[in-house]
XYZ file of C-alpha atoms in Angstrom:
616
model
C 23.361 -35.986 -33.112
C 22.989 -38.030 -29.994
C 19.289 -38.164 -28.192
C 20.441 -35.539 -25.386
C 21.331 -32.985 -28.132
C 18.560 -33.639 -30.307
C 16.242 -33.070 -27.343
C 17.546 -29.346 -26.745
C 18.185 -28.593 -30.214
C 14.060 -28.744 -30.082
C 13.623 -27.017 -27.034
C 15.836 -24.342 -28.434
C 13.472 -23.922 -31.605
C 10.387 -23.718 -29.968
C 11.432 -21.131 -27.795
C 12.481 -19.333 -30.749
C 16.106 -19.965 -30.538
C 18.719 -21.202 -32.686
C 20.771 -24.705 -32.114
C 23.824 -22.887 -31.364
C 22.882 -21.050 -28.392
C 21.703 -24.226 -26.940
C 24.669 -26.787 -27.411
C 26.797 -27.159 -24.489
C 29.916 -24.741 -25.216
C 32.948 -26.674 -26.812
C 36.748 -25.148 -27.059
C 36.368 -22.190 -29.126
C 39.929 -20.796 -30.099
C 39.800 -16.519 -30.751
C 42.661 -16.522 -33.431
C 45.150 -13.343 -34.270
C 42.740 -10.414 -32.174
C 43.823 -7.330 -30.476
C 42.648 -8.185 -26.924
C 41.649 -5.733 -25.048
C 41.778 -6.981 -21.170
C 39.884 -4.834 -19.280
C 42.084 -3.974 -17.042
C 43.583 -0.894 -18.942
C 46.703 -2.222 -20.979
C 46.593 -1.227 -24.317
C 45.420 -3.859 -26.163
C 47.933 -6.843 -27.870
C 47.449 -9.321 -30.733
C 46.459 -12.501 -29.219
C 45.088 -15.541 -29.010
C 42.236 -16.704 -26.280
C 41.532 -20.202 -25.587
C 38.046 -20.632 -24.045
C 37.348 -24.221 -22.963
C 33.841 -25.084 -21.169
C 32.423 -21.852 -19.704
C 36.185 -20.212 -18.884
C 39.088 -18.424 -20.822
C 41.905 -21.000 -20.604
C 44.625 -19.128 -21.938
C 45.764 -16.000 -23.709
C 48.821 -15.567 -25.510
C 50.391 -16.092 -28.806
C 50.267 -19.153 -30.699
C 48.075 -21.520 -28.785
C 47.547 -24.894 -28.542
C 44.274 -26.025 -29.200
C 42.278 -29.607 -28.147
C 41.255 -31.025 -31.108
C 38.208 -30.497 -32.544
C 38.480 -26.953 -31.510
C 36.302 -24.065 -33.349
C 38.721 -21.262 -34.518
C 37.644 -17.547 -35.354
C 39.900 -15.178 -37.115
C 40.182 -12.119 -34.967
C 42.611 -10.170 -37.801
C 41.243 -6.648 -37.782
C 38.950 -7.179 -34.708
C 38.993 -6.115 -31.067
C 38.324 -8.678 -28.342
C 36.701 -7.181 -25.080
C 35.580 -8.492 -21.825
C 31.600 -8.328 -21.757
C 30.037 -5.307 -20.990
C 28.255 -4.612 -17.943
C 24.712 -2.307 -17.365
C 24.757 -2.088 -13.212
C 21.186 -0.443 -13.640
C 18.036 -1.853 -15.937
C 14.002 -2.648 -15.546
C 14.304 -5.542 -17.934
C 10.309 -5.839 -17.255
C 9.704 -2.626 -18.690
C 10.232 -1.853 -22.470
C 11.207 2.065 -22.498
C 8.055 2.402 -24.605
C 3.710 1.433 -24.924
C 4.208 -2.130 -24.933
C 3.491 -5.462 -23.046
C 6.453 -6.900 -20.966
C 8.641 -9.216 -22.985
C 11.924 -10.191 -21.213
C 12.923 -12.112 -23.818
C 13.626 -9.197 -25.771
C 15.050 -7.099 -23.483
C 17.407 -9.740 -22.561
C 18.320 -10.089 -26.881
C 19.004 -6.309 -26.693
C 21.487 -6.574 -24.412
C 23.223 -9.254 -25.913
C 22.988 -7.750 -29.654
C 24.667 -5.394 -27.638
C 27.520 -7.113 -26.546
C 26.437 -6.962 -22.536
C 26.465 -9.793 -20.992
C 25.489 -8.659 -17.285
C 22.947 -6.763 -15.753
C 21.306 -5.863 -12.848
C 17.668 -6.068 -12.873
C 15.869 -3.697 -10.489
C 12.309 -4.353 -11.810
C 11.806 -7.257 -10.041
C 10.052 -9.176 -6.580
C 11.581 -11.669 -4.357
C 9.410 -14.513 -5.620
C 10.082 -13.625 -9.376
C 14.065 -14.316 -8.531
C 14.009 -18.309 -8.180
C 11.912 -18.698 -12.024
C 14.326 -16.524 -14.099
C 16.884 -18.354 -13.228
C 15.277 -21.404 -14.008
C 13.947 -20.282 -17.092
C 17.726 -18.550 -17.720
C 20.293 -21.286 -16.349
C 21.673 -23.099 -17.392
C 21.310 -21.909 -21.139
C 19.020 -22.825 -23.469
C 15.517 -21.828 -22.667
C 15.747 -18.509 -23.298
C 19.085 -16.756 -24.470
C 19.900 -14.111 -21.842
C 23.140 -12.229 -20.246
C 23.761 -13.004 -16.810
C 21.273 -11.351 -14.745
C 21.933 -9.976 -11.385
C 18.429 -9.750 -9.726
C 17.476 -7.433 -7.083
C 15.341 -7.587 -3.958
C 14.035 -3.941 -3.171
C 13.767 -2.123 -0.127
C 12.476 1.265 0.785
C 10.648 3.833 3.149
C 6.885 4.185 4.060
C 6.040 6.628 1.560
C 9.084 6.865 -0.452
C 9.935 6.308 -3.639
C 9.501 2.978 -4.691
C 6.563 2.155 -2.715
C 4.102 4.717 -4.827
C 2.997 2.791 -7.644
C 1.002 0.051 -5.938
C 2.812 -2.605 -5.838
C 2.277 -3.673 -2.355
C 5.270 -4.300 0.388
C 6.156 -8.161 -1.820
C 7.550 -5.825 -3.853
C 9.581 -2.846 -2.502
C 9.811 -3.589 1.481
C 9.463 -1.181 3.811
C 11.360 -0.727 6.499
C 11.783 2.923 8.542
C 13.852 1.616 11.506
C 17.050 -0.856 11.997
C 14.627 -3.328 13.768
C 12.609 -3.258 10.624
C 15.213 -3.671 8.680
C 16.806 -6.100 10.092
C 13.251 -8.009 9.641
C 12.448 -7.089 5.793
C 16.627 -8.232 5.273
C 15.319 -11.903 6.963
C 12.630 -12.114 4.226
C 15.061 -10.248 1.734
C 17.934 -12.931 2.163
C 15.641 -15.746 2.047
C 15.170 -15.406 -2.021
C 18.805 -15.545 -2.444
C 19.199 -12.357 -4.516
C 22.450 -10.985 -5.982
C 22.056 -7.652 -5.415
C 19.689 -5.416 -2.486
C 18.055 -2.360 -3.835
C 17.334 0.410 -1.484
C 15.663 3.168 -2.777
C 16.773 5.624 0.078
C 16.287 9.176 -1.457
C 12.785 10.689 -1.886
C 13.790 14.056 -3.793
C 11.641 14.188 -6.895
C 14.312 16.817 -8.551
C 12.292 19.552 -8.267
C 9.520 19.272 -9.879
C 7.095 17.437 -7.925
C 6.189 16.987 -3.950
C 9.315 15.075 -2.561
C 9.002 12.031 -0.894
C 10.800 10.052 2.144
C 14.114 9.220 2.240
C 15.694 6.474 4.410
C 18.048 7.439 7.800
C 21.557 6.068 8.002
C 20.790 3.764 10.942
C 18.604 1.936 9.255
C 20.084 1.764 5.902
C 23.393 1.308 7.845
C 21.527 -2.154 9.279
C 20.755 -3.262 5.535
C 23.926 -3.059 4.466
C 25.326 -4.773 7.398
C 23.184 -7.881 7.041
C 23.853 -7.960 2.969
C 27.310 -7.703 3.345
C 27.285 -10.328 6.048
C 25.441 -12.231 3.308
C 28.204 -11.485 0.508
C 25.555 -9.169 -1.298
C 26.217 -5.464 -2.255
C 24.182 -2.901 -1.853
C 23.318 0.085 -4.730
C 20.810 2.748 -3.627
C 18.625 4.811 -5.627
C 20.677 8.351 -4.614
C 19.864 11.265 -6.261
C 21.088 14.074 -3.226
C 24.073 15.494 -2.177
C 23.180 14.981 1.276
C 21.458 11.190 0.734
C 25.068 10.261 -0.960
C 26.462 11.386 2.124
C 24.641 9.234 4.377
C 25.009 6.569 1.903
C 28.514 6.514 2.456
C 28.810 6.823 6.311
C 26.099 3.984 5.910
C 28.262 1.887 4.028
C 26.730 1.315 0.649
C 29.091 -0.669 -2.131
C 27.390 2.033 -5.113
C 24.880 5.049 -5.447
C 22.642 5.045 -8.276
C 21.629 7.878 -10.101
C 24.162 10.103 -9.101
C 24.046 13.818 -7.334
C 21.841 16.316 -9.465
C 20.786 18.666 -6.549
C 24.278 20.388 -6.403
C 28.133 19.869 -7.367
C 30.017 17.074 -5.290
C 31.826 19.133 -2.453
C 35.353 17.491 -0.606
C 33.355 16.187 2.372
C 31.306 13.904 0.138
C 34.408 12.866 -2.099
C 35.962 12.260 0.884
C 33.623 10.033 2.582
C 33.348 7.958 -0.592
C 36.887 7.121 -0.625
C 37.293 6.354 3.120
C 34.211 3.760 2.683
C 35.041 2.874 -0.899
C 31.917 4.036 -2.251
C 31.358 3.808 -6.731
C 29.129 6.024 -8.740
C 26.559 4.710 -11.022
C 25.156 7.736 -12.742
C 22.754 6.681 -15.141
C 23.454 9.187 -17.697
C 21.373 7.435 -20.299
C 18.166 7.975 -18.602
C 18.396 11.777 -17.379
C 19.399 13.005 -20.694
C 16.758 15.849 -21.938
C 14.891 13.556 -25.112
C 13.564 16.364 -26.644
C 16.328 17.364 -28.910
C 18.369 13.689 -28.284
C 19.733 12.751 -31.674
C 21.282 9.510 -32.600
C 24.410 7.889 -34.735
C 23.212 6.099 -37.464
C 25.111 2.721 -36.095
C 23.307 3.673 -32.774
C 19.683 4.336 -35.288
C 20.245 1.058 -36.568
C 20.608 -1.137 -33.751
C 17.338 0.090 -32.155
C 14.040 -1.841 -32.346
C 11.716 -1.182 -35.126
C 9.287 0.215 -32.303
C 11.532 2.138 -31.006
C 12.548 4.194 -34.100
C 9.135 4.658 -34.681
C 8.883 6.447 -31.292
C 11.755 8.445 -31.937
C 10.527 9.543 -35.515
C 7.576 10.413 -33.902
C 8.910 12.612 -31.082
C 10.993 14.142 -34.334
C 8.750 15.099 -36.525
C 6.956 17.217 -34.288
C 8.134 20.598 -32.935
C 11.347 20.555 -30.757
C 9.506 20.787 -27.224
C 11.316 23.219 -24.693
C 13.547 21.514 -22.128
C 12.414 22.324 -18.645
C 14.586 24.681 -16.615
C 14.588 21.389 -13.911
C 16.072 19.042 -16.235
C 18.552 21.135 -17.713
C 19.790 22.233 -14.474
C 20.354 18.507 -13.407
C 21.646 17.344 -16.261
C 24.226 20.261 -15.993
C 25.058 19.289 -12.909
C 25.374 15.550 -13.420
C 27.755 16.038 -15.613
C 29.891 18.267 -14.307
C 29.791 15.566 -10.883
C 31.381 12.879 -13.134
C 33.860 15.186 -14.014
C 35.015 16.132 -10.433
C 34.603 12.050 -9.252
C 37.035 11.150 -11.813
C 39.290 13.473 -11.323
C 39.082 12.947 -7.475
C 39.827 8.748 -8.148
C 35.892 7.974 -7.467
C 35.489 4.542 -9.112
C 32.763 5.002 -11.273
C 30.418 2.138 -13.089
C 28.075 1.768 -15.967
C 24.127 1.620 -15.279
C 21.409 3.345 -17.361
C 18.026 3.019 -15.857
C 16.920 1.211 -18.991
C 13.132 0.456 -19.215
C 12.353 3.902 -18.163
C 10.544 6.000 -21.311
C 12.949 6.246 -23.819
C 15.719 4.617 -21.873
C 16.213 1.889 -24.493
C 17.445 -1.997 -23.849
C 20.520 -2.582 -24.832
C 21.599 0.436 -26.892
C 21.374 2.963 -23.822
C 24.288 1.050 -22.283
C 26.609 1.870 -25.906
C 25.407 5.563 -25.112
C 25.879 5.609 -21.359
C 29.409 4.400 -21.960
C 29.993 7.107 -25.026
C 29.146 9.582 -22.890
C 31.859 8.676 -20.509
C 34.318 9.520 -23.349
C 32.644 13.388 -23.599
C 33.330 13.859 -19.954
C 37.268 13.283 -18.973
C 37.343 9.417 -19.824
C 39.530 8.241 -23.154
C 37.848 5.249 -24.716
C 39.810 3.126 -22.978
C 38.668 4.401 -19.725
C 34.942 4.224 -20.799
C 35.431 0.469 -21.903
C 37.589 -0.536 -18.601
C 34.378 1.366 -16.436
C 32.205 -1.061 -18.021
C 34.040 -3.871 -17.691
C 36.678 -4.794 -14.731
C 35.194 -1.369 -12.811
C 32.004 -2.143 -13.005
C 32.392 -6.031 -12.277
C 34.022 -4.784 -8.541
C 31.428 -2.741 -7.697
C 29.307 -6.413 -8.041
C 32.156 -8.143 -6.344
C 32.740 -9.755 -9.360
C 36.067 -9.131 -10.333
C 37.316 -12.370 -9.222
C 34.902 -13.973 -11.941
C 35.008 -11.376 -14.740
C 35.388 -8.503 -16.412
C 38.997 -9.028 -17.597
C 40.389 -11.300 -19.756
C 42.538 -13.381 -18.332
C 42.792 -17.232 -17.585
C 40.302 -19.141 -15.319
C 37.859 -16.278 -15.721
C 34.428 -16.961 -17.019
C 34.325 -16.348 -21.002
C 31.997 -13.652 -20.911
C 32.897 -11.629 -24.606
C 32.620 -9.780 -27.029
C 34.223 -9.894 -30.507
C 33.971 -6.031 -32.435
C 35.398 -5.082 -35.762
C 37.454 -2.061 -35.452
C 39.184 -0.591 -31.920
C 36.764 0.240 -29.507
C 39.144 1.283 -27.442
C 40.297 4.342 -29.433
C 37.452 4.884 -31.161
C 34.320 4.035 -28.933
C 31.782 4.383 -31.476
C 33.078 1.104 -32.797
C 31.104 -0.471 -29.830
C 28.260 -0.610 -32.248
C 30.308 -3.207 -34.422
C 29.851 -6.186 -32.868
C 30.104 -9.619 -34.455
C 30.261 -12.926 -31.671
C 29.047 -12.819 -27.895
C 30.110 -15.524 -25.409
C 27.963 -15.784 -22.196
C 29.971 -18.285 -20.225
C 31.727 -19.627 -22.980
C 28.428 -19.944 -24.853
C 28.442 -18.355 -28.038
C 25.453 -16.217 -28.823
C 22.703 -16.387 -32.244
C 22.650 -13.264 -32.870
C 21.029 -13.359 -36.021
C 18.369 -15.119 -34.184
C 18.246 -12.996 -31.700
C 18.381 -10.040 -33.792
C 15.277 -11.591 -35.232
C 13.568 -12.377 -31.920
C 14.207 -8.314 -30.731
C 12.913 -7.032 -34.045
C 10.058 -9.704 -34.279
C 6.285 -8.419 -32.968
C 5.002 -11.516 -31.420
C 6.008 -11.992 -28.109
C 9.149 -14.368 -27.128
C 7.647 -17.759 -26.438
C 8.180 -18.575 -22.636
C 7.655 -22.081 -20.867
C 4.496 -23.035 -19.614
C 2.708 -24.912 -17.228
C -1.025 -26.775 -17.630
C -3.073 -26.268 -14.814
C -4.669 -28.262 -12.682
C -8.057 -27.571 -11.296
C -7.430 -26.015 -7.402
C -6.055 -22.972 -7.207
C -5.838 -22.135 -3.492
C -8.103 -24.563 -1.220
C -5.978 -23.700 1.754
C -4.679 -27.169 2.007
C -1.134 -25.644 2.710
C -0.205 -24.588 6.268
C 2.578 -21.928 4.936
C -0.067 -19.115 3.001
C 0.956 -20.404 -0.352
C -1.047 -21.870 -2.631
C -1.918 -24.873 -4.148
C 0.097 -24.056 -7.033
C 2.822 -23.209 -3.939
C 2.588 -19.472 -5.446
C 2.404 -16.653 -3.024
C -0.679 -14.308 -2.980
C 0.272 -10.458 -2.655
C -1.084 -7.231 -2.748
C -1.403 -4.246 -4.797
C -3.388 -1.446 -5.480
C -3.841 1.848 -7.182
C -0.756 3.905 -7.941
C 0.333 7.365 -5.927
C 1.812 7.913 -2.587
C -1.516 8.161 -0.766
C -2.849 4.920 -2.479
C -5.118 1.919 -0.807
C -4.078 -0.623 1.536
C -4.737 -4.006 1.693
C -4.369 -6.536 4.715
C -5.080 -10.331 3.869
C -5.210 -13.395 6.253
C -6.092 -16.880 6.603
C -7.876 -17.450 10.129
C -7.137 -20.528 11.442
C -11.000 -20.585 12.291
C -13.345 -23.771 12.088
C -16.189 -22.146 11.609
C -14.467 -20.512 8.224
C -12.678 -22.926 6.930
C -9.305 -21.967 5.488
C -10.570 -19.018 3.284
C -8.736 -15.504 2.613
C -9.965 -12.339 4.607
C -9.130 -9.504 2.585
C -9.609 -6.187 4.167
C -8.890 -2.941 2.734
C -8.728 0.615 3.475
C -9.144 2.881 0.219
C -7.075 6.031 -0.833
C -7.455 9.439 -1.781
C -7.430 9.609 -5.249
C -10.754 8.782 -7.057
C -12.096 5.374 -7.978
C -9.078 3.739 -5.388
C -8.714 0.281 -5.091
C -7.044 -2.631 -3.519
C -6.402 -5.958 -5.219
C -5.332 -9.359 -4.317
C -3.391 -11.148 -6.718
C -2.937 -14.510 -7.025
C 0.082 -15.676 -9.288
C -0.508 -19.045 -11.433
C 2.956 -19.962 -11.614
C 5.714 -18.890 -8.969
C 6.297 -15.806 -9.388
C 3.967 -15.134 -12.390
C 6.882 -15.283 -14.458
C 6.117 -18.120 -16.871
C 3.068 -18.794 -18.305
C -0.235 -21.036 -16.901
C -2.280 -22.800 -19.508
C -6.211 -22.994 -18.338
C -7.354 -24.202 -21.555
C -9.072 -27.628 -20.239
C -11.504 -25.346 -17.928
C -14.174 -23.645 -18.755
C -13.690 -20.596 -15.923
C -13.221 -20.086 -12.526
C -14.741 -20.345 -9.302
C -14.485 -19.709 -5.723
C -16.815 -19.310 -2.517
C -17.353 -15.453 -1.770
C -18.694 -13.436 0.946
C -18.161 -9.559 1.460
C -20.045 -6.561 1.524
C -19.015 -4.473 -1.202
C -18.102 -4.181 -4.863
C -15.466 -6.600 -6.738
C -14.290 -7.752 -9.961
C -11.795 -9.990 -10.904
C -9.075 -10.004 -13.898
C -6.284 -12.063 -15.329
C -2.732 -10.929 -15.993
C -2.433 -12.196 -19.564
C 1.455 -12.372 -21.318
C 1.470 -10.185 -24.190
C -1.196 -7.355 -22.756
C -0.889 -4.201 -20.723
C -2.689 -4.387 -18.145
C -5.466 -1.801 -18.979
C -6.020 -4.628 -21.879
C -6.381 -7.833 -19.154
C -9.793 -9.255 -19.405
C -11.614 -8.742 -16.415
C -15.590 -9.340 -14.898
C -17.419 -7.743 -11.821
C -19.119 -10.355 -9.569
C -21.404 -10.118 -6.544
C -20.750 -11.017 -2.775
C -23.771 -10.840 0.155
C -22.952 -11.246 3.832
C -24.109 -15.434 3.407
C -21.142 -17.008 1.450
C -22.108 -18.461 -2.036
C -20.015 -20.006 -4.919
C -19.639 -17.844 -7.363
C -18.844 -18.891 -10.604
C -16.900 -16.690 -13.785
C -16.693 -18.650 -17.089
C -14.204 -17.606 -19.306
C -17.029 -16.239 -22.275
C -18.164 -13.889 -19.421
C -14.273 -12.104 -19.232
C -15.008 -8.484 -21.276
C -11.999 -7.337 -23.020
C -10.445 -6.503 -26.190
C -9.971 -9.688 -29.132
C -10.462 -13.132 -27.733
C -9.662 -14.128 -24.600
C -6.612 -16.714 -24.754
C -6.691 -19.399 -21.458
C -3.209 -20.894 -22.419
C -1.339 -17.227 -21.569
C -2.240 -16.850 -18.269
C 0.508 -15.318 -15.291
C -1.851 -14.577 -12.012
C -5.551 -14.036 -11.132
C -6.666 -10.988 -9.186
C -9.669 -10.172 -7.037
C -10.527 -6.456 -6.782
C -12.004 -4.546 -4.391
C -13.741 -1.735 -4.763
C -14.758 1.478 -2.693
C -15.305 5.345 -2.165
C -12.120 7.225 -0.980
C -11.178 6.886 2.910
C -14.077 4.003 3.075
C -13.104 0.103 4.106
C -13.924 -2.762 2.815
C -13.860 -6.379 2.977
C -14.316 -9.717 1.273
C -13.864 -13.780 1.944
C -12.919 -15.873 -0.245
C -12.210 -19.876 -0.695
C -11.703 -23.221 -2.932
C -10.839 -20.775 -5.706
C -10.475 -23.154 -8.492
C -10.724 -23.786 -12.196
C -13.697 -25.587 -13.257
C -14.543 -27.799 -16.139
């Protein structure tokens, strides 16, 4: 094993993978399988040649290089990988911490080996890949990451996650502006969450106009970047398609898909990404057992949970959606509405991985054959991405995304649960060690960084910090929730310190936050261990704490302390012993520091702060 190997074959074990995963892909020969293309021909016994991170050939009897790994396909069905146009990967369907190391092993157990990832912020885009490309930091299916982009009090913008996170935009001008910043980050995919009906059941919120989400789509397509909006209206699809949109997401559940709308999709060549999976009444959900066994041990204890007490009555809301919902895919299909595979995943109960094998099942109970489900999740679904230049099919010079199953998913789609080898771009896929890593209840080990002492001194001239991290804002969750404005005056008499101003909510004990990520995008993790706390100079009038977003805690666990500000500014200093919260406080797991304020409902408040820093 040469030094260069050796090197990543260590890498790959710390990070809790095997060596496989992590050795540069060599010719791998699929020997004697029915292939299944992807395209919709019935599927022919084969062999695929897959040299680097590309299929090289299909056909029978082929020549190999030498040194060429062969698998013997006899009885097995080769399929493009599978696609999920709609996941949270930062959310685990269930009470846990983050962990997108397992939720990217889920998928891949799976057999899907592209996503899109909805759960995410501009600066979080430019560390996963990092961390995910090329492979062999941390096994994952190629992610397709999101920026997101809303209305002033619609949905998206409710759970306090501040403007970094979902922009807001409520004219073209504005959106023209937030697609600027969008851009910028590169993303793969925009996100507009353009429909405020909350089905029924709750206050509905603001939904986008078609000028302005006309203007988005207009820049991203400029750009090369579809667009997929968070539809859940008959009327919101419509102006999704006069606006131009590549996908809905969601799907109608208001009321049955008329001609006009069917119409208007076809004209603008508007898909369908229903998200079955996630709108399917869980009280009474059962499971196959090939399904049972491929969830996560935490997640079969949920479900055993949920069964063993009374059935609970489905609300009259829900059934009358899902009704509906179903019934839409029903009249798309038959109407030639090209129609994807996304599930929502990360929402309760919306499981990684396995919800995609059941969104694509439930294709088959609804009009599709098993082939039909398999080439929506495949070629179909690749298009809608503009992808289907680069895969989705099998066929030569496309990238060796696949998936190797015992038994004919293609005319019996439960054997989707059978799978046996994954290539990601000609990589082949542990999945014994991933299986392991999913299943496993410490958290997957990510990359980290040692800090250094300054955290933001204001030395740089662009608002990021010394770390070159950007500070954002959030607060307290709920459409009428605080605001926070923040601002470095370019003021000798001040220095280069934050001013932090906030105007509380509504709802009781509101509160605006500042938080300050430790690595970019708080995605990997900061190690503090050589300090003994933190400082920073302070001056307010008001009430504060301050907390740090640890890896492996939900949030209501982060460790946290109140500190003191008067109107003269003072250095106030927080050592790590002082930090109240639950078990011992770990300095090597760090993601971002926040700084709370505090205040009565409707009230405003302020506070400065500067040199925050580590200190020994």
């Amino acid at each position: 094993m040469n030094v260069f190997r050796r090197l990543v074959t260590i890498l790959a074990v710390a990070l809790g993978m095997s060596a496989a995963s992590a050795e540069m892909p060599r010719a791998t020969l699929i020997h004697n399988a029915r292939v299944f293309d992807g395209a919709g021909a019935p599927a022919v016994v084969e062999d695929v040649l897959i040299v680097g991170d590309k299929i090289a050939a299909v056909g029978k009897r082929l020549k190999r290089p030498h040194g060429t790994r062969v698998i013997d396909g006899r009885g097995m069905t080769l399929i493009p990988g599978l696609h999920d146009l709609h996941t949270h990967l930062r959310a685990p369907a269930f009470d846990a911490p983050d962990d997108l190391g397992k939720a990217y092993a889920a998928y891949l157990l799976t057999g899907v080996t592209t996503v899109n990832d909805y759960s995410l912020s501009g600066e979080m885009i430019a560390p996963i890949r990092d961390m995910i490309q090329p492979a062999g930091k941390i096994a994952a299916p190629r992610i397709e990451m999101a920026v997101r982009i809303g209305v002033p009090g619609g949905h998206g913008t409710e759970f306090g996650w501040g403007d970094f996170f979902t922009m807001q935009v409520s004219t073209p001008r504005s959106a023209h502006l937030a697609m600027k910043r969008a851009l910028a980050y590169k993303p793969d995919v925009i996100k507009v969450f353009a429909d405020g009906w909350r089905y029924g059941r709750d206050p509905d919120l603001n939904s986008i106009n078609e000028d302005t989400l006309a203007a988005i789509v207009a820049d991203a397509h400029a750009a090369g970047i579809p667009v997929i909006t968070h539809t859940v209206t008959l009327r919101e699809a419509k102006i999704a398609a006069l606006a131009g949109v590549d996908s809905v997401g969601h799907g109608v559940g208001d009321a049955p898909v008329d001609d006009e709308l069917i119409a208007l999709m076809k004209k603008n060549h508007m898909a369908y990404i229903a998200t079955l999976a996630t709108y399917e009444p869980q009280e009474n959900r059962t499971f196959l057992p090939a399904e049972w066994a491929s969830l996560r041990p935490a997640e079969r204890a949920r479900e055993e949970a949920r069964m063993a007490r009374p059935i609970e009555p489905i609300q009259p809301y829900d059934s009358k959606r899902w009704a509906i919902m179903r019934a839409n895919i029903r009249a798309l299909k038959a109407a030639g509405v090209r129609i994807g595979i996304g599930t929502d995943s990360g929402i309760t109960g919306t499981y990684h991985g396995s919800s995609t094998i059941r969104e694509i099942r439930m294709l088959t109970e609804l009009g599709f054959t098993p082939a039909e489900a398999l080439v929506a999740a495949t070629s179909v679904s690749a298009g809608i991405m503009g992808l289907d230049t680069v895969e989705g099919k099998i066929k030569p010079g496309m990238r060796a995304d696949l998936v190797l199953i015992a038994g004919k998913p293609d005319q019996n789609i439960a054997d989707l649960y059978n799978v046996r080898h994954v290539w990601v771009g000609g990589r082949e896929q542990d999945l014994i060690a991933l299986r392991k890593l999913a299943d496993g209840a410490a958290p997957t080990p990510m990359p980290v960084t040692r800090m250094p002492g300054p955290i933001d001194t204001g030395a740089r001239s662009d608002g990021r910090t010394d770390l070159d991290t950007l500070p954002v804002e959030s607060t307290e969750s709920g459409a009428d929730h605080s605001r926070l404005f923040y601002d470095r005056p370019n003021d000798p008499r001040v220095g280069k310190k934050l001013m932090l101003t906030a105007r509380m909510g509504a709802r009781a004990q509101p509160y605006a936050q500042l938080i300050v990520p430790l690595t970019p995008g708080a995605v990997t993790l900061a190690d503090a261990s050589d300090f003994t706390g933190v400082a920073f100079d302070a001056r307010g009038s008001g009430r504060y704490s301050l907390a740090f977003d640890s890896y492996g805690r939900q949030p209501d666990e982060w460790f946290h302390a109140d500190f003191a500000a008067g109107e003269s500014a003072r250095e106030v200093r927080v050592p790590f012993s002082a930090l109240q919260g639950q078990g011992a406080f770990d300095a090597r797991s760090l993601r971002s520091l926040m700084i709370r304020l505090h205040g009565d409902p409707g009230a405003t408040t302020w506070l400065e702060i500067g040199n925050l820093r580590f200190y020994r």
